[in-house]
């Protein structure tokens, strides 16, 4: 009976992760089915194999194999990778928990709380990252930062040049920048 309760707790936790946190914030339907499928698949496999003596080794092996398979597929943003690993961890925790009764629910709650706080829209909301293609070939770092700050209307913290094309006069740059509070408030009112 305890195993069934942990399985039900896992399903409730992954539904909260996917439908309560991920989808309302990011709206990618394709990843909803991926997170649910990975969680339930891991839960089923780990649940069926956990009755033996393989326990922790099985959990780590499943975690590693599934992460390699998934990370070799389509490109994911870092926050999507975090949700993916959270769904994996929730699926492994239920079947493979062998500690006190409170430990598994506490660890599941910890995962959900960390994801809620770490991906909260208000956390570091003025910081952004963007890849830009500029219509000029810029090799001087100070000039590049000045032009990016003018275009973005923000303070540039990092400008990583990915490619400079001297023939076609373009620069591809990844910029990490932030808005001050007043500029952020103005942007949110307009956008």
Coordinates of N, CA and C in Angstrom, one line a residue:
X1 N 0.8 -1.2 0.0 CA 0.0 0.0 0.0 C 0.9 1.3 0.0
X2 N 2.0 1.2 0.7 CA 2.9 2.4 0.8 C 3.4 2.7 -0.6
X3 N 3.7 1.7 -1.4 CA 4.3 1.9 -2.7 C 3.2 2.6 -3.6
X4 N 2.0 2.1 -3.5 CA 0.9 2.8 -4.3 C 0.8 4.2 -3.9
X5 N 0.9 4.5 -2.6 CA 0.8 5.9 -2.2 C 1.9 6.8 -2.7
X6 N 3.1 6.2 -2.8 CA 4.3 6.9 -3.3 C 4.1 7.1 -4.9
X7 N 3.6 6.1 -5.5 CA 3.3 6.3 -7.0 C 2.3 7.4 -7.2
X8 N 1.2 7.4 -6.4 CA 0.2 8.4 -6.5 C 0.8 9.8 -6.2
X9 N 1.7 9.9 -5.2 CA 2.3 11.1 -4.9 C 3.2 11.6 -6.0
X10 N 3.9 10.7 -6.7 CA 4.7 11.0 -7.9 C 3.8 11.6 -9.0
X11 N 2.7 11.0 -9.2 CA 1.8 11.4 -10.3 C 1.2 12.8 -10.0
X12 N 0.9 13.0 -8.7 CA 0.4 14.4 -8.3 C 1.6 15.4 -8.4
X13 N 2.8 15.0 -8.0 CA 3.9 15.9 -8.1 C 4.2 16.3 -9.5
X14 N 4.3 15.3 -10.4 CA 4.6 15.6 -11.8 C 3.5 16.4 -12.5
X15 N 2.2 16.2 -12.1 CA 1.1 17.0 -12.6 C 1.3 18.5 -12.2
X16 N 1.7 18.6 -10.9 CA 1.9 20.0 -10.4 C 3.1 20.6 -11.1
X17 N 4.1 19.9 -11.3 CA 5.3 20.4 -12.0 C 5.0 20.8 -13.4
X18 N 4.2 20.0 -14.2 CA 3.9 20.2 -15.6 C 2.8 21.3 -15.8
X19 N 1.7 21.0 -15.1 CA 0.5 21.8 -15.3 C 0.4 23.0 -14.4
X20 N 1.1 23.0 -13.3 CA 1.0 24.1 -12.4 C 2.2 25.1 -12.5
X21 N 3.4 24.5 -12.9 CA 4.6 25.4 -13.1 C 5.0 25.6 -14.5
X22 N 5.3 24.5 -15.2 CA 5.9 24.6 -16.5 C 4.9 25.2 -17.6
X23 N 3.8 24.6 -17.8 CA 3.0 25.0 -18.9 C 2.4 26.5 -18.7
X24 N 2.0 26.9 -17.5 CA 1.5 28.3 -17.4 C 2.6 29.3 -17.7
X25 N 3.9 28.9 -17.4 CA 5.0 29.9 -17.6 C 5.6 29.9 -19.0
X26 N 5.6 28.7 -19.6 CA 6.3 28.6 -20.9 C 5.5 28.2 -22.1
X27 N 4.3 27.6 -21.9 CA 3.4 27.3 -23.0 C 3.9 26.4 -24.1
X28 N 4.7 25.5 -23.8 CA 5.2 24.5 -24.9 C 4.5 23.2 -24.7
X29 N 3.5 23.0 -25.5 CA 2.6 21.8 -25.4 C 3.5 20.5 -25.7
X30 N 4.4 20.6 -26.6 CA 5.2 19.4 -26.9 C 6.0 18.9 -25.8
X31 N 6.4 19.8 -24.9 CA 7.2 19.3 -23.7 C 6.3 18.8 -22.6
X32 N 5.1 19.2 -22.6 CA 4.2 18.6 -21.6 C 4.1 17.1 -21.7
X33 N 3.9 16.6 -22.9 CA 3.8 15.2 -23.1 C 5.2 14.5 -22.9
X34 N 6.3 15.2 -23.2 CA 7.6 14.7 -22.9 C 7.8 14.5 -21.4
X35 N 7.5 15.5 -20.7 CA 7.8 15.5 -19.2 C 6.9 14.4 -18.6
X36 N 5.6 14.4 -19.0 CA 4.7 13.3 -18.4 C 5.2 11.9 -18.8
X37 N 5.5 11.8 -20.1 CA 5.9 10.5 -20.6 C 7.2 10.0 -19.9
X38 N 8.2 10.8 -19.8 CA 9.4 10.5 -19.1 C 9.2 10.1 -17.7
X39 N 8.4 10.9 -17.0 CA 8.1 10.6 -15.6 C 7.4 9.3 -15.4
X40 N 6.3 9.1 -16.1 CA 5.6 7.8 -15.9 C 6.4 6.6 -16.4
X41 N 7.1 6.8 -17.5 CA 8.0 5.7 -18.0 C 9.0 5.3 -17.0
X42 N 9.7 6.3 -16.4 CA 10.7 6.0 -15.4 C 10.1 5.4 -14.2
X43 N 8.9 5.9 -13.8 CA 8.2 5.4 -12.6 C 7.8 3.9 -12.8
X44 N 7.3 3.6 -14.0 CA 6.9 2.2 -14.3 C 8.1 1.3 -14.3
X45 N 9.2 1.7 -15.0 CA 10.4 0.8 -15.1 C 11.0 0.6 -13.7
X46 N 11.3 1.8 -13.0 CA 11.9 1.7 -11.7 C 11.0 0.9 -10.7
X47 N 9.7 1.1 -10.8 CA 8.8 0.4 -10.0 C 8.8 -1.1 -10.2
X48 N 8.9 -1.5 -11.4 CA 8.9 -3.0 -11.7 C 10.3 -3.6 -11.4
X49 N 11.4 -2.8 -11.5 CA 12.7 -3.4 -11.2 C 13.2 -3.2 -9.7
X50 N 12.5 -2.3 -9.0 CA 13.0 -2.0 -7.7 C 12.8 -3.1 -6.6
X51 N 12.0 -4.1 -6.9 CA 11.8 -5.1 -5.9 C 13.0 -6.0 -5.8
X52 N 13.9 -5.9 -6.7 CA 15.2 -6.7 -6.6 C 16.2 -6.0 -5.8
X53 N 17.5 -6.3 -6.0 CA 18.6 -5.8 -5.2 C 19.3 -4.7 -6.0
X54 N 18.7 -4.2 -7.1 CA 19.4 -3.2 -7.9 C 19.3 -1.8 -7.4
X55 N 18.2 -1.4 -6.7 CA 18.0 -0.1 -6.1 C 18.6 1.1 -6.6
X56 N 19.6 1.7 -5.9 CA 20.2 3.0 -6.2 C 21.0 2.9 -7.6
X57 N 21.6 1.8 -7.9 CA 22.4 1.7 -9.1 C 21.4 1.8 -10.3
X58 N 20.2 1.2 -10.2 CA 19.2 1.3 -11.2 C 18.8 2.7 -11.4
X59 N 18.5 3.4 -10.3 CA 18.1 4.8 -10.4 C 19.1 5.7 -11.1
X60 N 20.3 5.5 -10.7 CA 21.4 6.4 -11.4 C 21.6 6.0 -12.8
X61 N 21.5 4.7 -13.1 CA 21.6 4.2 -14.5 C 20.5 4.7 -15.4
X62 N 19.2 4.6 -14.9 CA 18.1 5.2 -15.7 C 18.3 6.7 -15.9
X63 N 18.7 7.4 -14.8 CA 18.8 8.8 -14.9 C 19.9 9.2 -16.0
X64 N 21.0 8.5 -16.0 CA 22.0 8.7 -17.0 C 21.6 8.4 -18.4
X65 N 21.1 7.2 -18.6 CA 20.7 6.8 -20.0 C 19.6 7.7 -20.5
X66 N 18.6 8.0 -19.8 CA 17.5 8.9 -20.3 C 18.0 10.3 -20.5
X67 N 18.9 10.8 -19.7 CA 19.4 12.1 -19.9 C 20.2 12.2 -21.2
X68 N 21.0 11.2 -21.5 CA 21.8 11.2 -22.7 C 20.9 11.1 -23.9
X69 N 19.9 10.2 -23.9 CA 19.0 10.1 -25.0 C 18.3 11.5 -25.3
X70 N 17.8 12.1 -24.2 CA 17.0 13.3 -24.4 C 17.9 14.5 -24.8
X71 N 19.1 14.6 -24.2 CA 19.9 15.7 -24.5 C 20.5 15.6 -25.9
X72 N 20.4 14.5 -26.6 CA 20.9 14.3 -27.9 C 19.8 14.6 -28.9
X73 N 18.6 14.8 -28.4 CA 17.5 15.1 -29.3 C 17.5 16.6 -29.6
X74 N 16.3 17.2 -29.9 CA 16.2 18.6 -30.2 C 16.8 19.5 -29.1
X75 N 17.2 20.6 -29.5 CA 17.8 21.5 -28.5 C 16.8 22.0 -27.5
X76 N 17.2 22.0 -26.3 CA 16.3 22.5 -25.2 C 17.0 23.7 -24.5
X77 N 16.2 24.7 -24.1 CA 16.7 25.8 -23.3 C 17.1 25.2 -21.9
X78 N 17.9 25.9 -21.2 CA 18.3 25.5 -19.9 C 17.2 25.2 -18.9
X79 N 16.2 26.1 -18.9 CA 15.1 25.9 -18.0 C 14.3 24.7 -18.4
X80 N 14.2 24.3 -19.6 CA 13.5 23.1 -20.1 C 14.3 21.9 -19.6
X81 N 15.6 21.9 -19.7 CA 16.5 20.8 -19.2 C 16.2 20.6 -17.7
X82 N 16.1 21.7 -16.9 CA 15.8 21.6 -15.5 C 14.5 20.9 -15.2
X83 N 13.5 21.3 -16.0 CA 12.2 20.6 -15.8 C 12.3 19.1 -16.2
X84 N 13.0 18.8 -17.2 CA 13.2 17.5 -17.7 C 13.8 16.6 -16.5
X85 N 14.9 17.1 -16.0 CA 15.6 16.4 -14.9 C 14.7 16.3 -13.6
X86 N 13.9 17.3 -13.4 CA 13.0 17.3 -12.3 C 11.9 16.2 -12.5
X87 N 11.4 16.1 -13.7 CA 10.4 15.0 -14.0 C 11.1 13.6 -13.9
X88 N 12.3 13.5 -14.3 CA 13.1 12.2 -14.1 C 13.3 11.9 -12.6
X89 N 13.7 12.9 -11.9 CA 14.0 12.7 -10.4 C 12.7 12.3 -9.7
X90 N 11.6 13.0 -10.0 CA 10.3 12.6 -9.4 C 10.0 11.2 -9.7
X91 N 10.2 10.7 -10.9 CA 9.8 9.4 -11.3 C 10.7 8.3 -10.6
X92 N 11.9 8.7 -10.3 CA 12.8 7.7 -9.7 C 12.6 7.7 -8.2
X93 N 12.3 8.8 -7.6 CA 12.2 8.9 -6.1 C 11.1 7.9 -5.6
X94 N 9.9 7.9 -6.1 CA 8.9 7.0 -5.6 C 9.2 5.6 -5.5
X95 N 9.6 4.9 -6.6 CA 9.8 3.5 -6.5 C 11.1 3.1 -5.8
X96 N 12.1 4.0 -5.8 CA 13.4 3.6 -5.2 C 13.6 4.2 -3.8
X97 N 12.6 4.7 -3.1 CA 12.8 5.3 -1.8 C 12.8 4.1 -0.8
X98 N 13.8 4.2 0.1 CA 14.0 3.1 1.1 C 14.2 3.7 2.5
X99 N 14.1 5.0 2.6 CA 14.4 5.6 3.9 C 13.1 5.8 4.7
X100 N 13.1 6.7 5.6 CA 11.9 6.9 6.4 C 10.7 7.4 5.5
X101 N 9.5 7.2 6.0 CA 8.3 7.5 5.2 C 8.2 8.9 4.8
X102 N 8.7 9.8 5.5 CA 8.6 11.2 5.2 C 9.6 11.7 4.2
X103 N 10.7 10.9 4.0 CA 11.8 11.4 3.1 C 11.4 11.6 1.7
X104 N 10.7 10.6 1.1 CA 10.4 10.7 -0.3 C 9.4 11.9 -0.6
X105 N 8.3 12.1 0.2 CA 7.5 13.2 0.0 C 8.2 14.6 0.2
X106 N 9.2 14.6 1.2 CA 9.9 15.8 1.4 C 10.8 16.1 0.3
X107 N 11.5 15.1 -0.3 CA 12.4 15.3 -1.5 C 11.6 15.8 -2.7
X108 N 10.4 15.2 -2.9 CA 9.5 15.6 -4.0 C 9.1 17.1 -3.8
X109 N 8.7 17.4 -2.6 CA 8.3 18.8 -2.3 C 9.5 19.7 -2.5
X110 N 10.7 19.3 -2.1 CA 11.9 20.1 -2.3 C 12.1 20.4 -3.8
X111 N 12.0 19.4 -4.7 CA 12.1 19.6 -6.1 C 11.1 20.6 -6.6
X112 N 9.9 20.5 -6.2 CA 8.8 21.4 -6.7 C 9.0 22.8 -6.2
X113 N 9.4 23.0 -4.9 CA 9.7 24.3 -4.4 C 10.9 25.0 -5.1
X114 N 11.9 24.2 -5.3 CA 13.1 24.8 -6.0 C 12.7 25.2 -7.4
X115 N 12.0 24.4 -8.1 CA 11.6 24.8 -9.5 C 10.6 26.0 -9.5
X116 N 9.7 26.0 -8.5 CA 8.8 27.2 -8.4 C 9.6 28.5 -8.2
X117 N 10.5 28.4 -7.3 CA 11.3 29.6 -7.0 C 12.4 29.9 -8.1
X118 N 13.1 28.9 -8.5 CA 14.1 29.1 -9.5 C 13.6 29.6 -10.8
X119 N 12.4 29.2 -11.2 CA 11.9 29.6 -12.5 C 10.8 30.7 -12.3
X120 N 10.7 31.3 -11.2 CA 9.7 32.3 -11.0 C 10.0 33.5 -11.9
X121 N 8.9 34.1 -12.5 CA 9.1 35.2 -13.4 C 9.7 36.4 -12.8
X122 N 9.5 36.6 -11.5 CA 10.0 37.8 -10.8 C 11.5 37.7 -10.4
X123 N 12.0 36.5 -10.4 CA 13.4 36.3 -10.0 C 14.3 36.7 -11.1
X124 N 15.1 37.7 -10.8 CA 16.1 38.2 -11.8 C 15.4 38.6 -13.1
X125 N 14.2 39.2 -13.0 CA 13.5 39.5 -14.2 C 14.1 40.6 -15.1
X126 N 15.0 41.4 -14.6 CA 15.6 42.4 -15.5 C 16.7 41.9 -16.3
X127 N 17.1 40.6 -16.1 CA 18.3 40.1 -16.8 C 17.8 39.3 -18.0
X128 N 18.4 39.5 -19.2 CA 18.0 38.8 -20.4 C 19.3 38.3 -21.1
X129 N 19.0 37.4 -22.1 CA 20.0 36.9 -23.0 C 19.4 36.8 -24.4
X130 N 20.2 37.3 -25.4 CA 19.6 37.3 -26.7 C 20.8 37.2 -27.7
X131 N 20.5 36.5 -28.8 CA 21.5 36.4 -29.9 C 21.0 37.4 -31.0
X132 N 22.0 38.3 -31.4 CA 21.6 39.3 -32.4 C 22.5 39.2 -33.6
X133 N 22.0 39.5 -34.7 CA 22.8 39.6 -35.9 C 22.8 41.1 -36.3
X134 N 24.0 41.7 -36.2 CA 24.2 43.1 -36.5 C 24.6 43.3 -37.9
X135 N 24.2 44.4 -38.5 CA 24.5 44.6 -40.0 C 25.8 45.3 -40.2
X136 N 26.7 45.1 -39.3 CA 28.1 45.6 -39.5 C 29.1 44.6 -38.9
X137 N 30.3 44.5 -39.4 CA 31.3 43.7 -38.9 C 32.1 44.5 -37.8
X138 N 31.9 44.1 -36.6 CA 32.5 44.8 -35.5 C 33.5 43.9 -34.8
X139 N 34.8 44.3 -34.8 CA 35.8 43.5 -34.1 C 36.3 44.1 -32.8
X140 N 36.0 45.4 -32.6 CA 36.4 46.1 -31.4 C 35.3 45.8 -30.3
X141 N 35.7 45.2 -29.2 CA 34.8 44.9 -28.1 C 34.1 46.1 -27.5
X142 N 34.8 47.2 -27.2 CA 34.2 48.4 -26.7 C 33.1 48.9 -27.6
X143 N 33.4 49.0 -28.9 CA 32.5 49.5 -29.9 C 31.3 48.6 -29.9
X144 N 31.5 47.3 -29.9 CA 30.4 46.3 -29.9 C 29.5 46.5 -28.7
X145 N 30.0 46.6 -27.5 CA 29.2 46.8 -26.3 C 28.4 48.1 -26.4
X146 N 29.1 49.2 -26.9 CA 28.4 50.4 -27.0 C 27.2 50.3 -28.0
X147 N 27.4 49.7 -29.1 CA 26.3 49.5 -30.1 C 25.2 48.7 -29.5
X148 N 25.5 47.6 -28.9 CA 24.5 46.7 -28.3 C 23.7 47.5 -27.2
X149 N 24.4 48.3 -26.4 CA 23.7 49.0 -25.4 C 22.7 50.0 -26.0
X150 N 23.1 50.6 -27.1 CA 22.2 51.6 -27.8 C 21.0 50.8 -28.4
X151 N 21.3 49.7 -29.0 CA 20.2 49.0 -29.7 C 19.2 48.4 -28.6
X152 N 19.7 47.9 -27.5 CA 18.9 47.2 -26.5 C 18.3 48.2 -25.5
X153 N 19.0 49.3 -25.4 CA 18.5 50.2 -24.3 C 18.7 49.7 -22.9
X154 N 19.8 48.9 -22.8 CA 20.1 48.2 -21.5 C 21.6 48.2 -21.3
X155 N 22.0 47.8 -20.1 CA 23.4 47.6 -19.7 C 23.9 46.2 -20.2
X156 N 24.9 46.2 -21.0 CA 25.4 44.9 -21.5 C 26.4 44.4 -20.5
X157 N 26.3 43.2 -20.0 CA 27.2 42.6 -19.1 C 28.2 41.7 -19.8
X158 N 27.7 41.0 -20.8 CA 28.6 40.1 -21.6 C 28.2 40.2 -23.1
X159 N 29.2 40.3 -23.9 CA 28.9 40.3 -25.4 C 29.9 39.3 -26.0
X160 N 29.4 38.1 -26.3 CA 30.2 37.0 -26.8 C 30.0 36.9 -28.3
X161 N 31.0 37.2 -29.0 CA 31.0 37.2 -30.5 C 31.0 35.8 -31.0
X162 N 30.0 35.4 -31.7 CA 29.9 34.0 -32.3 C 30.5 33.9 -33.7
X163 N 30.3 35.0 -34.4 CA 30.8 35.0 -35.8 C 30.9 36.5 -36.3
X164 N 32.0 36.8 -37.0 CA 32.1 38.0 -37.7 C 32.3 37.7 -39.2
X165 N 31.5 38.2 -40.0 CA 31.6 38.0 -41.5 C 32.0 39.3 -42.1
X166 N 33.3 39.4 -42.5 CA 33.8 40.6 -43.1 C 33.3 40.8 -44.5
X167 N 33.0 39.8 -45.2 CA 32.5 39.9 -46.6 C 31.1 40.5 -46.6
X168 N 30.2 39.9 -45.8 CA 28.8 40.4 -45.8 C 28.5 41.4 -44.7
X169 N 29.6 41.9 -44.0 CA 29.4 42.9 -43.0 C 28.4 42.6 -42.0
X170 N 28.5 41.4 -41.3 CA 27.6 41.1 -40.2 C 28.4 40.6 -39.0
X171 N 27.8 40.7 -37.8 CA 28.4 40.2 -36.6 C 27.2 39.5 -35.9
X172 N 27.5 38.2 -35.5 CA 26.5 37.5 -34.7 C 27.1 37.5 -33.3
X173 N 26.3 37.9 -32.3 CA 26.7 38.1 -31.0 C 25.7 37.6 -30.0
X174 N 26.1 37.0 -28.9 CA 25.2 36.6 -27.8 C 25.4 37.7 -26.8
X175 N 24.3 38.4 -26.4 CA 24.4 39.5 -25.4 C 23.7 39.1 -24.2
X176 N 24.3 39.3 -23.0 CA 23.6 39.2 -21.7 C 23.6 40.5 -21.1
X177 N 22.4 41.0 -20.8 CA 22.2 42.4 -20.4 C 21.1 42.5 -19.4
X178 N 21.0 43.7 -18.8 CA 19.9 43.9 -17.9 C 19.4 45.3 -18.0
X179 N 18.1 45.5 -17.7 CA 17.5 46.8 -17.7 C 17.5 47.3 -16.3
X180 N 17.6 48.6 -16.1 CA 17.4 49.2 -14.8 C 15.9 49.2 -14.5
X181 N 15.5 49.4 -13.2 CA 14.1 49.3 -12.8 C 13.2 50.2 -13.6
X182 N 13.6 51.4 -13.8 CA 12.7 52.3 -14.6 C 12.5 51.9 -16.0
X183 N 13.6 51.5 -16.7 CA 13.5 51.0 -18.0 C 12.7 49.7 -18.1
X184 N 12.8 48.8 -17.2 CA 12.1 47.6 -17.1 C 10.6 47.9 -17.0
X185 N 10.3 48.8 -16.1 CA 8.9 49.2 -15.9 C 8.3 49.8 -17.1
X186 N 9.0 50.6 -17.8 CA 8.6 51.2 -19.1 C 8.4 50.2 -20.1
X187 N 9.3 49.2 -20.3 CA 9.2 48.2 -21.3 C 7.9 47.3 -21.0
X188 N 7.7 47.0 -19.7 CA 6.5 46.2 -19.4 C 5.2 46.9 -19.6
X189 N 5.2 48.2 -19.5 CA 4.0 49.0 -19.8 C 3.7 49.0 -21.3
X190 N 4.8 49.1 -22.1 CA 4.6 49.2 -23.5 C 4.3 47.8 -24.1
X191 N 5.1 46.8 -23.6 CA 4.9 45.4 -24.2 C 3.9 44.7 -23.5

